PDB file of C-alpha atoms and ligand atoms in Angstrom:
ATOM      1  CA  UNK A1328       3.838  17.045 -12.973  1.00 96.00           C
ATOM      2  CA  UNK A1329       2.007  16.351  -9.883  1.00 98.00           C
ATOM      3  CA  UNK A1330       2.041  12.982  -8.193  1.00 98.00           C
ATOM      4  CA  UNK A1331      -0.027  11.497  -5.588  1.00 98.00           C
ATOM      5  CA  UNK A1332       0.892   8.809  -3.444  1.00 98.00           C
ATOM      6  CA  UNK A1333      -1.219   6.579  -0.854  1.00 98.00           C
ATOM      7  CA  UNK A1334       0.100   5.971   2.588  1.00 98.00           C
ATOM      8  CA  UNK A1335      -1.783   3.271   4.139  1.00 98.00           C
ATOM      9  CA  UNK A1336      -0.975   2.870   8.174  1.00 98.00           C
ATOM     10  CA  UNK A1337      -0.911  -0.662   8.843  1.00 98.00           C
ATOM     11  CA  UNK A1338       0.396  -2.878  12.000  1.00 97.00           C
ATOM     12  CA  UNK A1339       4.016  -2.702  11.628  1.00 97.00           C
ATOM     13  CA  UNK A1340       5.388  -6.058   9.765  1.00 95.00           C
ATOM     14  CA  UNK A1341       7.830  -6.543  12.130  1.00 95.00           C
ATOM     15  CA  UNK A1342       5.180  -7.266  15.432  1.00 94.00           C
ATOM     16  CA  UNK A1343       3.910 -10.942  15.517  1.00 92.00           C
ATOM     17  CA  UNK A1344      -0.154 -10.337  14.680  1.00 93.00           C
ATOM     18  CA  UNK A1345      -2.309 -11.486  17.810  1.00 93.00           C
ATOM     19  CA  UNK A1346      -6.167 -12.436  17.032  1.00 95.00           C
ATOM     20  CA  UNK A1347      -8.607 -10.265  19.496  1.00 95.00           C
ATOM     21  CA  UNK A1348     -10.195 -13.271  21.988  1.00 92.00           C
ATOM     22  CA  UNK A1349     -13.657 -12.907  20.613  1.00 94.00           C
ATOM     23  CA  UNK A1350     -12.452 -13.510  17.518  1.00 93.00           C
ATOM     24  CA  UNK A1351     -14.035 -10.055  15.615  1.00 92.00           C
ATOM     25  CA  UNK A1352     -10.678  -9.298  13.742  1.00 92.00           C
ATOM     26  CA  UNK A1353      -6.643  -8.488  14.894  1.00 94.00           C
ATOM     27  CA  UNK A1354      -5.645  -6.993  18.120  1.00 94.00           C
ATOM     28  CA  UNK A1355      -4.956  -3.769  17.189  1.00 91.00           C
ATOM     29  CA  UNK A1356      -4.608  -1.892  20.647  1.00 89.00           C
ATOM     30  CA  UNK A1357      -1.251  -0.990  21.958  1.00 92.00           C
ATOM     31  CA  UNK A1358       0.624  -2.705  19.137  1.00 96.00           C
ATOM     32  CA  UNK A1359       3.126  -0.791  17.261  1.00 97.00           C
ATOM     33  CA  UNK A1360       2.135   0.800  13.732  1.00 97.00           C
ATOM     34  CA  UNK A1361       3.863   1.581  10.976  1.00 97.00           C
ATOM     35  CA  UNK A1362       3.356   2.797   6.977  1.00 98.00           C
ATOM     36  CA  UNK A1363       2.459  -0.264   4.246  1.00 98.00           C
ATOM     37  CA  UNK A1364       5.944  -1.261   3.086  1.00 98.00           C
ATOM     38  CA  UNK A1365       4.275  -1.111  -0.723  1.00 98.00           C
ATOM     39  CA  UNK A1366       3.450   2.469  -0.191  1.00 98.00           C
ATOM     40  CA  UNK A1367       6.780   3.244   1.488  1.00 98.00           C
ATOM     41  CA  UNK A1368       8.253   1.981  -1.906  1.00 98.00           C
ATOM     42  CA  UNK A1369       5.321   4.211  -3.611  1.00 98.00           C
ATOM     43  CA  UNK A1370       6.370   7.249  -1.572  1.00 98.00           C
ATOM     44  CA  UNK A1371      10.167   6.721  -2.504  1.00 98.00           C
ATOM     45  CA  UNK A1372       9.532   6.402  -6.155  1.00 98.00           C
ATOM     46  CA  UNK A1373       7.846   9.621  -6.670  1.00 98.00           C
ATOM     47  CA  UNK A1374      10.512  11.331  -3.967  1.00 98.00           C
ATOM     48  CA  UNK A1375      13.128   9.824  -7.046  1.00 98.00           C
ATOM     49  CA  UNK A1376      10.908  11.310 -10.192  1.00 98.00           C
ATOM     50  CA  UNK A1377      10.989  14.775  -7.814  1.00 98.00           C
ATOM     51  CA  UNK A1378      14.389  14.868  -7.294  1.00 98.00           C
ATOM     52  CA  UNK A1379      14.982  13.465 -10.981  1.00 97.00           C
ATOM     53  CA  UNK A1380      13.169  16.641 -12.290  1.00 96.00           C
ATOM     54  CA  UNK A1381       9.960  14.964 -14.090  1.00 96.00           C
ATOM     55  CA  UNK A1382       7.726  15.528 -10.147  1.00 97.00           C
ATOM     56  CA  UNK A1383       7.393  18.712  -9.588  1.00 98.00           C
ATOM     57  CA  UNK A1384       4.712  18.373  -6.068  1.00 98.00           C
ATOM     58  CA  UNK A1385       4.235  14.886  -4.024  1.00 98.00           C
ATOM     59  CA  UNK A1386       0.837  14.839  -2.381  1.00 98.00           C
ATOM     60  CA  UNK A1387       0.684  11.807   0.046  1.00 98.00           C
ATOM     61  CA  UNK A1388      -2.939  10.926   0.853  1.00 98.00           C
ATOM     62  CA  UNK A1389      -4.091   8.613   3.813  1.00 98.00           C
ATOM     63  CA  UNK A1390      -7.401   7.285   5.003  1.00 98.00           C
ATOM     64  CA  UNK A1391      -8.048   6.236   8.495  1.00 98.00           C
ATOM     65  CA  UNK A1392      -7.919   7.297  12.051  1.00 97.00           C
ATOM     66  CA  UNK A1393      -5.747  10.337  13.314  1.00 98.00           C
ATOM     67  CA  UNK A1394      -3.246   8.628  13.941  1.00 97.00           C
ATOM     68  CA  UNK A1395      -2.698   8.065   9.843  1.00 98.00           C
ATOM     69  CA  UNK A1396      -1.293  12.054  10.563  1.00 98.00           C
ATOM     70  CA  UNK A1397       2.239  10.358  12.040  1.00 98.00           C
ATOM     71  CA  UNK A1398       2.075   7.706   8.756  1.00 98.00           C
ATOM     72  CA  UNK A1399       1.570  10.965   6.603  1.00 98.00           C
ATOM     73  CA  UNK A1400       4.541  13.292   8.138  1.00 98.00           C
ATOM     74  CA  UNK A1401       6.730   9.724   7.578  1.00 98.00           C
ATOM     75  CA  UNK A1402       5.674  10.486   3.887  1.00 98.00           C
ATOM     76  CA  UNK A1403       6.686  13.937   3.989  1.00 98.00           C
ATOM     77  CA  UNK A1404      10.204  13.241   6.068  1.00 98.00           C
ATOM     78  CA  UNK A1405      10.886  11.031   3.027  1.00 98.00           C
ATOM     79  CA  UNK A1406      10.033  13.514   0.446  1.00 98.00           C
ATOM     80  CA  UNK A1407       6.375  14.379  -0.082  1.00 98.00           C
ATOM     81  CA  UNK A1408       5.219  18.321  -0.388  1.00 98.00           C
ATOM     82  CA  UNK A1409       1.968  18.083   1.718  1.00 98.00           C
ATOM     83  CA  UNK A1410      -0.214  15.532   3.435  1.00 98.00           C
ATOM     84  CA  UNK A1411      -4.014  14.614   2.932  1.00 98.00           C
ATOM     85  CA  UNK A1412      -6.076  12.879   5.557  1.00 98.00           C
ATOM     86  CA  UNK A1413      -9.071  11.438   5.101  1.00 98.00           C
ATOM     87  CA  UNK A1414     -10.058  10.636   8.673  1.00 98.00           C
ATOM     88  CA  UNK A1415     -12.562   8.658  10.011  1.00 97.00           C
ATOM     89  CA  UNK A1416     -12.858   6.186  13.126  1.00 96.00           C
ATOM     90  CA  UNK A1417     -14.926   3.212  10.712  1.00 94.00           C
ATOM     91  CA  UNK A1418     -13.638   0.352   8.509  1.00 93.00           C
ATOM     92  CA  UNK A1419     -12.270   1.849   4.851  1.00 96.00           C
ATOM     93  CA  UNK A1420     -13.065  -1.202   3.030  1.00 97.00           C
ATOM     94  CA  UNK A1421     -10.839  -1.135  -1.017  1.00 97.00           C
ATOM     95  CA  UNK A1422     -14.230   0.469  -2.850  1.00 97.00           C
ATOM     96  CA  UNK A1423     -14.326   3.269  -0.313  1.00 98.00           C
ATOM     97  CA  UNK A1424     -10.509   3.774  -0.859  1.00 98.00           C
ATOM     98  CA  UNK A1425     -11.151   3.996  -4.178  1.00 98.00           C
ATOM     99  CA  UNK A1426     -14.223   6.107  -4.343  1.00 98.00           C
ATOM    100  CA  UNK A1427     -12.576   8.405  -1.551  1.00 98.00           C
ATOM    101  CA  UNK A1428      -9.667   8.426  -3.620  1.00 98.00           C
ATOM    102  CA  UNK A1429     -11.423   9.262  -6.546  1.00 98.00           C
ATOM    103  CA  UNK A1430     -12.823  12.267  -5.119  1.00 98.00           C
ATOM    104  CA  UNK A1431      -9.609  13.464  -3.817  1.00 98.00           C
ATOM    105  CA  UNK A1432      -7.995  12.959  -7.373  1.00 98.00           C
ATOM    106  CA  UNK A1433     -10.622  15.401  -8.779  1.00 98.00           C
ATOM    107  CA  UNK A1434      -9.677  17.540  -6.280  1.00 97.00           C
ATOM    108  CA  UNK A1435      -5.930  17.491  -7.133  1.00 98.00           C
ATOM    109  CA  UNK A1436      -5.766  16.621 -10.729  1.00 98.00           C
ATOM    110  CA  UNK A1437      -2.293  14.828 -10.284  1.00 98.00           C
ATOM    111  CA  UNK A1438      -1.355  13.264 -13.561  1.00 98.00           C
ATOM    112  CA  UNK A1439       0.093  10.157 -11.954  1.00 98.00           C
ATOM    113  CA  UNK A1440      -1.132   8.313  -9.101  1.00 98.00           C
ATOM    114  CA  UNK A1441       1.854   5.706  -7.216  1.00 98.00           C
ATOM    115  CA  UNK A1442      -0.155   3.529  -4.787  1.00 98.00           C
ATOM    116  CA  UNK A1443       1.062  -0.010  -3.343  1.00 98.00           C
ATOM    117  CA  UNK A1444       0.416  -3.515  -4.843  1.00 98.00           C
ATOM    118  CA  UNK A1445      -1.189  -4.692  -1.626  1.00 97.00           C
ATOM    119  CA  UNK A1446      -1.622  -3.431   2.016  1.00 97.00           C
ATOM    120  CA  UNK A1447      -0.062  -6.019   4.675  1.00 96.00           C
ATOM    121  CA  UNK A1448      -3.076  -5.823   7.073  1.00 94.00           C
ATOM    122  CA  UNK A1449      -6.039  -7.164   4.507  1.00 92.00           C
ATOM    123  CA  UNK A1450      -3.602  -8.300   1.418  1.00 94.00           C
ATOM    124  CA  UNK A1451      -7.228  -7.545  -0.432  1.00 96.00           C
ATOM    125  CA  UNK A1452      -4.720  -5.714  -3.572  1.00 97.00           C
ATOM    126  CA  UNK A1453      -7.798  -4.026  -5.025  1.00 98.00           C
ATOM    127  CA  UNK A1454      -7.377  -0.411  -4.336  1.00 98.00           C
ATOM    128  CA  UNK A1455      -5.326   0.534  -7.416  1.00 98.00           C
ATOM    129  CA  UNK A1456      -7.219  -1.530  -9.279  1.00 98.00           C
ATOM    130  CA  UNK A1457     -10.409  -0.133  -8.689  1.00 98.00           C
ATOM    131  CA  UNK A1458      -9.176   4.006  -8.040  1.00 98.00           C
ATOM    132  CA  UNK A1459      -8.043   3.199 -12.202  1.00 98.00           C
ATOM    133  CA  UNK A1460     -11.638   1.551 -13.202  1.00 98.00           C
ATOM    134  CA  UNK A1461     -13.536   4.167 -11.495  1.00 98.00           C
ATOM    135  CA  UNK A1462     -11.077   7.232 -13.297  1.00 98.00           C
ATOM    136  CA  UNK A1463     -11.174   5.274 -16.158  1.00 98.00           C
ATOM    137  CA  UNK A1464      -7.768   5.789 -16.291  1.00 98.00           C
ATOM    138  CA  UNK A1465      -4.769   3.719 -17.860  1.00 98.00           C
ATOM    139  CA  UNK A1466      -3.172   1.335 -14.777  1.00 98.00           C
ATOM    140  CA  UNK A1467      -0.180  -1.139 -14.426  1.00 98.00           C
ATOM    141  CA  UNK A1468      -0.412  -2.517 -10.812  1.00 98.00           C
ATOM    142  CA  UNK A1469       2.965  -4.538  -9.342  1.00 98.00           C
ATOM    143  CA  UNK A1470       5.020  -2.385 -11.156  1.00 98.00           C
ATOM    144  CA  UNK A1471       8.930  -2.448 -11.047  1.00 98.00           C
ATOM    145  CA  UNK A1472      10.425   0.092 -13.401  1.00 98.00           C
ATOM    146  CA  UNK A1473       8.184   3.214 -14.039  1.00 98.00           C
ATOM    147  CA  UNK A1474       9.901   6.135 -16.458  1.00 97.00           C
ATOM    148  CA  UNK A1475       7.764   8.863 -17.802  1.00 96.00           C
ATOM    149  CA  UNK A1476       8.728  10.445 -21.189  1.00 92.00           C
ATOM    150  CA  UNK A1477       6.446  12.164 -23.556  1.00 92.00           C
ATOM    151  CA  UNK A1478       3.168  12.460 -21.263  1.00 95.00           C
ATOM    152  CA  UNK A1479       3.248   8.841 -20.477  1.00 97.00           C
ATOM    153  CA  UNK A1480       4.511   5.978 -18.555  1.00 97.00           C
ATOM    154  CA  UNK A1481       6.671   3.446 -19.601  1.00 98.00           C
ATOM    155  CA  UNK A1482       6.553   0.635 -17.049  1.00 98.00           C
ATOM    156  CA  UNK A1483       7.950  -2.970 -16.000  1.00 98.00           C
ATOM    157  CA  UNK A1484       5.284  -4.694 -14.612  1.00 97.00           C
ATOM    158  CA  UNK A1485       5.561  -8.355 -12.658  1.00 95.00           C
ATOM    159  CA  UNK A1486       3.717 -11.100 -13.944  1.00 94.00           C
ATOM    160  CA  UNK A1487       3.184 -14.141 -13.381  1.00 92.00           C
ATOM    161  CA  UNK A1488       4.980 -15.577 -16.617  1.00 91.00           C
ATOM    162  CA  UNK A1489       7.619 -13.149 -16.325  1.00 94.00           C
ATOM    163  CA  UNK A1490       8.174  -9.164 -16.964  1.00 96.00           C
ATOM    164  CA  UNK A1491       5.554  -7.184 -19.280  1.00 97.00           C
ATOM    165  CA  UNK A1492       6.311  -3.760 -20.157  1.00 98.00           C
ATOM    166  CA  UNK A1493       3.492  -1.601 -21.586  1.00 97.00           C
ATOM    167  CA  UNK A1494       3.127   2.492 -22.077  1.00 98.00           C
ATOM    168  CA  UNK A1495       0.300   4.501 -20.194  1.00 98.00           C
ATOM    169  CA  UNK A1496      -0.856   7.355 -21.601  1.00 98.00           C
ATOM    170  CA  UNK A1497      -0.839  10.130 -18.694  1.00 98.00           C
ATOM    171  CA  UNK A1498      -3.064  10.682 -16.593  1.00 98.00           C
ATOM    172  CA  UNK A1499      -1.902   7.055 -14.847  1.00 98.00           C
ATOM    173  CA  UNK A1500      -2.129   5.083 -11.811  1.00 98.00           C
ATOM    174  CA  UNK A1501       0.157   2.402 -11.178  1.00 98.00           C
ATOM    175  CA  UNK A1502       0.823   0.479  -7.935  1.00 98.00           C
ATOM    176  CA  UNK A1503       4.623  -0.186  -6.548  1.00 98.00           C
ATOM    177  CA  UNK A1504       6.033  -4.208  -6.591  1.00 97.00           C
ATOM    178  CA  UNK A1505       8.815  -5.318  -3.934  1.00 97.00           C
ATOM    179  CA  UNK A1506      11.394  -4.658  -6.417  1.00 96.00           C
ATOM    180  CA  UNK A1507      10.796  -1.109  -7.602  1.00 98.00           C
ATOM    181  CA  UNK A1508      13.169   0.605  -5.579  1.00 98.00           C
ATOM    182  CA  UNK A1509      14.752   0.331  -1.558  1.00 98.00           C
ATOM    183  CA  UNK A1510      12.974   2.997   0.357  1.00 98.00           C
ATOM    184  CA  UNK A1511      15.429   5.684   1.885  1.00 97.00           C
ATOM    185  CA  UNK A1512      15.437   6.090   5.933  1.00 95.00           C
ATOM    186  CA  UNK A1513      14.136   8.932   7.497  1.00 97.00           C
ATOM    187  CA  UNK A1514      16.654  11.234   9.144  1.00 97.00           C
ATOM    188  CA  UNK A1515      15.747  13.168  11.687  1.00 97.00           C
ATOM    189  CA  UNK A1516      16.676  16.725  10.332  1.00 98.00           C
ATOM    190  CA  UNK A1517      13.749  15.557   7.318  1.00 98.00           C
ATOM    191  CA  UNK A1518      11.801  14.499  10.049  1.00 98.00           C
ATOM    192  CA  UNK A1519      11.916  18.009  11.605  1.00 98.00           C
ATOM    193  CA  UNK A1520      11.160  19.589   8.505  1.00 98.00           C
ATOM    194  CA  UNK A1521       8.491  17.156   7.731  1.00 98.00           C
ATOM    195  CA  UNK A1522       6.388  18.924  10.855  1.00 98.00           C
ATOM    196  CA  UNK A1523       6.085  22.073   9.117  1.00 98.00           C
ATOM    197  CA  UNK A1524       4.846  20.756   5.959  1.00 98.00           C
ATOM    198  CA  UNK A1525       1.135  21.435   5.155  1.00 98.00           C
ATOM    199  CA  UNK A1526      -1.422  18.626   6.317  1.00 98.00           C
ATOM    200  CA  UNK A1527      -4.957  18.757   5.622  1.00 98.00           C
ATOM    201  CA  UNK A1528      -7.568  16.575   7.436  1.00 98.00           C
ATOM    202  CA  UNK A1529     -10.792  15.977   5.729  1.00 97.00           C
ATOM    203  CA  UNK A1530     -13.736  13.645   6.568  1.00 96.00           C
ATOM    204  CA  UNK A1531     -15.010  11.208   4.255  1.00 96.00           C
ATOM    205  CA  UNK A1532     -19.212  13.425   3.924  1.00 95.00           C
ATOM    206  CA  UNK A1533     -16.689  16.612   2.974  1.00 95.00           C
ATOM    207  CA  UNK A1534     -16.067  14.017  -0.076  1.00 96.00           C
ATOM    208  CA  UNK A1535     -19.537  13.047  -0.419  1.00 94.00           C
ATOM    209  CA  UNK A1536     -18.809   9.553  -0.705  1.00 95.00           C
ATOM    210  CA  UNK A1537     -20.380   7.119   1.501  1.00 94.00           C
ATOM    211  CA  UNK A1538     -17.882   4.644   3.095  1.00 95.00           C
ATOM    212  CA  UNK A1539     -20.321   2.055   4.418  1.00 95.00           C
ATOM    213  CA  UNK A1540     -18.757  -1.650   4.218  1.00 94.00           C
ATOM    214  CA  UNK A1541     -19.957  -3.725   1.449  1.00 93.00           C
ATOM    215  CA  UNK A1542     -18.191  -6.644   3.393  1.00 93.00           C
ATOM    216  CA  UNK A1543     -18.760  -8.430   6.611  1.00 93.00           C
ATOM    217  CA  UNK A1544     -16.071 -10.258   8.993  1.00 92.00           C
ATOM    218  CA  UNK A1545     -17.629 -13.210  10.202  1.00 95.00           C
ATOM    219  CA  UNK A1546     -14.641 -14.604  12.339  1.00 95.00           C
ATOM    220  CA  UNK A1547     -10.905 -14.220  12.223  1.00 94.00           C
ATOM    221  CA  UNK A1548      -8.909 -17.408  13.766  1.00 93.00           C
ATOM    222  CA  UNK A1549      -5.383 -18.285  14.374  1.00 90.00           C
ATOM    223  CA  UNK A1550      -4.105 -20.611  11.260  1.00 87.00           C
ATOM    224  CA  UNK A1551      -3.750 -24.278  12.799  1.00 88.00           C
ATOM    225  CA  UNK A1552      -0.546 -24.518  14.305  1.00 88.00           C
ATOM    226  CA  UNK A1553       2.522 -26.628  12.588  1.00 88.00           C
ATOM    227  CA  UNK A1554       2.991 -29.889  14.488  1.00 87.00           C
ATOM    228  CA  UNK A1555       6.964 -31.238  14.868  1.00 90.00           C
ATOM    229  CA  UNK A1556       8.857 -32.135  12.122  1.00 88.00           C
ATOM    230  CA  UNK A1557      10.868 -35.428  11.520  1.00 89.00           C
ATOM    231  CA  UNK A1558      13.782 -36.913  10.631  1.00 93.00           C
ATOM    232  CA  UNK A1559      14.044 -38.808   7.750  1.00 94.00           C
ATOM    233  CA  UNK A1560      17.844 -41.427   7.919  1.00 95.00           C
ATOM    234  CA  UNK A1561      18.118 -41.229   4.136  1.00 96.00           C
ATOM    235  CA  UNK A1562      16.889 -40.545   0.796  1.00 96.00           C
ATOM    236  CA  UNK A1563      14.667 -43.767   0.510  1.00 95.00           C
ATOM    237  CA  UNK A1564      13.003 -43.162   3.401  1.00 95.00           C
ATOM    238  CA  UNK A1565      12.258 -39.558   2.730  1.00 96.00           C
ATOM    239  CA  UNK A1566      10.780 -40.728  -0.515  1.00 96.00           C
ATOM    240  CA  UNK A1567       8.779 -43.059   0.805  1.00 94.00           C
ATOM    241  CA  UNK A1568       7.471 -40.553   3.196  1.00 93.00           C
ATOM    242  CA  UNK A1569       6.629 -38.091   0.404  1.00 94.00           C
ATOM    243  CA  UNK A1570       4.834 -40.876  -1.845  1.00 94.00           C
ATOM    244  CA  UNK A1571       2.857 -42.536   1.046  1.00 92.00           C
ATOM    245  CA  UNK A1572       2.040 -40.041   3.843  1.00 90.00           C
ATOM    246  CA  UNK A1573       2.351 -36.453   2.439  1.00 87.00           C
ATOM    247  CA  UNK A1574       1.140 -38.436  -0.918  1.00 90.00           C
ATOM    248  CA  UNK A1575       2.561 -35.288  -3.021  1.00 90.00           C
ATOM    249  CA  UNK A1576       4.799 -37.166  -5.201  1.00 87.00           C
TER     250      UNK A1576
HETATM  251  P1  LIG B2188      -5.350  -2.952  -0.724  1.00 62.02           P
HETATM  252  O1  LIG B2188      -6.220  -2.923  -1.928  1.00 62.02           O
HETATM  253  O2  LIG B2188      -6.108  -2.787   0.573  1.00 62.02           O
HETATM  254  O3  LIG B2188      -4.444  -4.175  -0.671  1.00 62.02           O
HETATM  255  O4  LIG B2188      -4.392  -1.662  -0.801  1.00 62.02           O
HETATM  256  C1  LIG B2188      -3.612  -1.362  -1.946  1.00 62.02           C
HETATM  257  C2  LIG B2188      -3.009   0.007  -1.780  1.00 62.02           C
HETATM  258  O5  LIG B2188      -4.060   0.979  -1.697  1.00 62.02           O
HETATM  259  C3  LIG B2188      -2.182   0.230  -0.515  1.00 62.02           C
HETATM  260  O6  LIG B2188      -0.840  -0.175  -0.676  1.00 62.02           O
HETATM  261  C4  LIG B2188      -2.281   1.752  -0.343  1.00 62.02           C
HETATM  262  O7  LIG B2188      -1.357   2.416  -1.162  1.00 62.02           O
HETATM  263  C5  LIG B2188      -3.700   2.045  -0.836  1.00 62.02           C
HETATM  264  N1  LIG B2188      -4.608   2.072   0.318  1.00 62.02           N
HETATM  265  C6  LIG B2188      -5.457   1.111   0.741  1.00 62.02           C
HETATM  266  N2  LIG B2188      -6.111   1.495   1.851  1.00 62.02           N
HETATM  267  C7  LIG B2188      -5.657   2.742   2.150  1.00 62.02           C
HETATM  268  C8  LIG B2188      -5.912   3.677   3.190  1.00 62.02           C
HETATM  269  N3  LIG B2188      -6.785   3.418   4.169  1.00 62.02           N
HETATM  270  N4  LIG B2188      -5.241   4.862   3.170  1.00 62.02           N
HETATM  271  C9  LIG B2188      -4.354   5.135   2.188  1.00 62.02           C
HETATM  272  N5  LIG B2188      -4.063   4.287   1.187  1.00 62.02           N
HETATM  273  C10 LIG B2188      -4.702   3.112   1.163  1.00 62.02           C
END
């Protein structure tokens, strides 16, 4: 069975986010980069189905400048067969992912698709969601368990009330929660190897999809910062504090 996975390169979530001066979006010059955490946990749950027997080729796919090449061959040090970039210099807004993705999907025919709940950088979480709706294909997004037995997907998904488990019929796309596995580390004899592993860059007219964004930034701005806290002598007093100044109790 062939899996694809979606590396997203992303600001790394380590490095404290700085807001450009002219307030047009997030400084992203000179800061250090790094691969989605949720696709990182994407990437190592189809590197566990491979090496569990039911993957037989990883395709990682990534959309963005060239620079996505280094978030790709991170993907294939971990596990993936081959890399797929979709390069281009503009903003990928989540319905370009998805319509880009679409097009690669019918390009690959993979019979699951592993993206992440959410990238860091825009939190939009609409990717997966929309990749599935324009397939028409069965999806469980913030999934924690996946197991695939008799052409489908058996799956733990996170909910808001709780756990819900639910079968997809294959060909599925489901998109990796905190908890579905820990990502492996790179070593550098896989990173090595990872340079000689096929990588094929693509631009998004090849595709025929047009990438234009549907959405406009108006102005990005520092959240107001925390003033000092205080402290309260007792119990009483913090009560007081909470009924009659914070007024949430
Ligand atoms: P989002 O809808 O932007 O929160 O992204 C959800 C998921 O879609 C990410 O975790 C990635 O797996 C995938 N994704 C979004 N944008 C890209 C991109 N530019 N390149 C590759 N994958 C992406």
């Amino acid at each position: 069975m062939k899996c694809l996975v979606t590396v997203k390169r992303v600001i790394d979530p380590y490095v404290k986010v700085r807001v450009k001066s002219d307030g047009s979006g997030v400084e992203t010059a000179n800061v250090k980069m790094a691969m989605n955490p949720f696709c990182e946990i994407a990437v190592e749950q189809a590197v566990r189905m491979k090496e569990a027997g039911t993957v037989t080729e990883i395709v990682a796919v990534s959309i963005g400048a060239a620079q996505c090449q280094e978030t790709l061959r991170t993907a294939m040090a971990m596990g993936a067969d081959r890399g797929i970039l979709v390069e281009t210099n503009e903003e990928v807004q989540p319905l370009a992912v998805a319509k880009l993705l679409k097009a690669v999907v019918a390009k690959e025919s993979p019979q699951l698709v592993i993206m992440g709940k959410q990238a860091i950088d825009d939190d939009s979480n609409q990717s997966g969601q929309m990749l599935a709706a324009l397939l028409d294909w069965p999806q469980a997004a913030f999934t924690s368990k996946i197991e695939i037995a008799d052409g489908s997907a058996r799956v733990v998904r996170e909910i808001d009330g709780g756990l819900e488990k639910l079968t997809l019929k294959l060909p599925a796309l489901v998109t990796a929660d905190l908890r579905l596995n820990e990502p492996r580390y790179v070593t550098l004899p896989n990173i090595m190897k990872a340079k000689k592993k096929p990588l094929e860059v693509m631009k998004p007219d090849v595709l025929g999809v047009d990438i234009a964004p549907r959405l406009k930034t108006l102005k990005v701005e520092e959240p107001p910062k925390r003033g000092a806290g205080v402290k309260v002598g007792d119990v009483k007093e913090l009560v007081a504090k909470l009924k009659g100044e914070a007024k949430v109790i």
